[in-house]
Coordinates of C-alpha atoms in Angstrom, one line a residue:
Q13 CA 0.4 0.4 0.0
D14 CA 1.0 3.6 -0.7
S15 CA 1.7 5.7 1.9
N16 CA -0.7 8.5 0.8
S17 CA -3.1 5.8 0.7
T18 CA -5.6 4.1 3.1
W19 CA -8.3 1.6 3.2
I20 CA -11.3 2.5 3.3
L21 CA -14.9 0.9 3.2
K22 CA -16.7 2.0 -0.4
N23 CA -20.8 2.7 0.7
I24 CA -22.3 2.7 -2.7
Q25 CA -26.5 2.9 -2.9
L26 CA -28.8 3.5 -5.7
R27 CA -32.4 4.7 -5.3
K28 CA -35.0 4.9 -7.9
F29 CA -39.3 5.9 -7.7
N30 CA -41.3 7.8 -9.2
T31 CA -43.4 10.6 -8.3
G32 CA -46.3 10.1 -10.1
V33 CA -45.4 12.3 -12.6
Y34 CA -41.6 11.1 -13.8
D35 CA -38.8 9.2 -11.9
Y36 CA -36.0 9.8 -9.8
S37 CA -32.1 8.1 -9.4
L38 CA -30.5 8.7 -6.6
F39 CA -26.7 7.6 -6.0
T40 CA -24.9 8.0 -2.8
S41 CA -21.0 6.7 -3.1
V42 CA -19.6 7.1 0.5
F43 CA -15.6 6.1 1.0
T44 CA -14.6 6.1 4.8
P45 CA -11.2 4.9 6.3
I46 CA -10.9 1.2 7.7
D47 CA -7.7 3.5 10.2
R48 CA -10.4 4.7 13.1
Q49 CA -7.1 5.9 14.6
K50 CA -5.9 7.7 12.0
F51 CA -9.0 9.1 10.4
T52 CA -11.8 9.4 12.1
K53 CA -14.5 11.0 9.4
S54 CA -15.7 10.3 6.1
L55 CA -12.9 11.0 3.0
K56 CA -15.7 11.4 0.7
V57 CA -19.4 11.7 0.3
S58 CA -20.5 12.2 -3.3
A59 CA -24.5 12.1 -4.3
S60 CA -26.2 12.8 -7.5
S61 CA -30.0 13.1 -8.2
Q62 CA -31.8 12.4 -11.8
E63 CA -34.6 13.5 -12.9
W64 CA -36.4 14.7 -16.4
C65 CA -36.1 17.6 -15.5
G66 CA -32.3 17.5 -14.8
T67 CA -29.1 17.1 -12.4
I68 CA -28.2 17.6 -9.0
F69 CA -24.4 16.6 -8.2
T70 CA -22.9 17.5 -4.5
Q71 CA -19.3 16.4 -2.8
F72 CA -18.3 16.1 1.0
N73 CA -14.7 16.3 0.6
L74 CA -12.5 16.0 3.9
I75 CA -10.1 19.0 4.0
N76 CA -8.0 18.5 7.8
A77 CA -9.7 15.8 10.8
Y78 CA -12.9 18.1 11.3
D79 CA -13.8 19.9 8.2
Y80 CA -15.7 19.4 5.1
N81 CA -14.8 21.7 1.1
V82 CA -19.3 20.9 -0.2
E83 CA -19.5 21.5 -3.7
Q84 CA -22.8 21.4 -5.3
R85 CA -23.9 21.7 -8.9
S86 CA -27.5 21.9 -9.5
Y87 CA -29.6 22.3 -12.8
F88 CA -31.6 24.9 -10.3
E89 CA -31.2 29.1 -11.6
K90 CA -31.4 29.4 -7.4
E91 CA -28.6 26.4 -6.3
G92 CA -26.9 26.5 -9.3
D93 CA -22.6 25.8 -8.1
I94 CA -22.1 26.2 -4.6
N95 CA -18.5 25.5 -2.8
S96 CA -18.9 26.1 0.4
R97 CA -17.5 24.3 4.0
I98 CA -18.3 22.6 6.5
K99 CA -17.2 22.8 10.1
R100 CA -17.3 20.2 12.9
S101 CA -19.7 18.1 12.2
F102 CA -20.6 14.4 11.1
L103 CA -22.1 13.1 8.1
E104 CA -25.3 10.6 8.2
D105 CA -24.3 9.5 4.9
E106 CA -21.4 7.8 7.3
V107 CA -23.3 5.9 9.5
F108 CA -24.3 2.8 7.8
N109 CA -20.4 2.0 6.9
I110 CA -19.1 3.8 10.4
I111 CA -21.9 0.4 12.0
R112 CA -20.4 -2.2 9.8
M113 CA -16.8 -1.2 11.2
N114 CA -18.1 -1.3 14.9
P115 CA -21.0 0.6 16.4
A116 CA -18.6 1.4 19.7
F117 CA -17.3 3.8 16.3
L118 CA -20.5 5.8 16.6
K119 CA -20.4 9.4 17.9
K120 CA -22.1 9.4 21.3
G121 CA -23.7 13.0 23.4
R122 CA -24.5 16.4 21.2
F123 CA -23.3 17.1 17.9
R124 CA -24.0 18.5 14.9
M125 CA -25.2 16.2 11.8
I126 CA -25.1 17.1 8.4
P127 CA -28.6 15.4 6.6
P128 CA -27.8 12.8 3.7
A129 CA -26.8 14.8 0.5
N130 CA -29.6 13.7 -1.2
Y131 CA -32.2 14.9 1.2
I132 CA -30.2 18.7 0.8
Q133 CA -30.8 17.8 -3.0
L134 CA -34.7 16.5 -2.5
K135 CA -35.6 19.5 0.0
H136 CA -33.0 21.9 -1.5
I137 CA -31.5 23.1 1.7
Q138 CA -29.2 25.8 1.2
R139 CA -25.8 25.4 2.8

C-alpha cells in the first residue's frame, strides 16, 4: 500500500422511484477509512439526483481532521454552482459504514449532524 493511501470501506446506494409524474434516480457513494485512529471521518461522500428536468451533484471532501469542502452543481438556477465549507460536523451518510465497521465508533453526546446529501438535494436546502 502506498504511504499516501489508506484502506476504505465504500458504500454505494442507488434508489429509484416514481413520483407519479416522473422517475427519480438517487446515487450515493461514501468512502470511509478503515483506520479509525488516523481518520475519524469519512474522506468523501458524493451524491447525485437525476430526474427528467436535470441532474444535481453534491460532494463532501474532508480537508482536515474536522472540516469538509462541499461542492454542489445543480440545474436549478437559484442553486447553480455552490462551493462551501462545513465545520466540525458529522455526516449522516457515513453512519452505515461506521456501524458496519464497529458500532462503538459512533459518536455519543451532542454534536452537529448533516443530513444525507440526497435529502439535502431533494429538499433544496441551501448550505
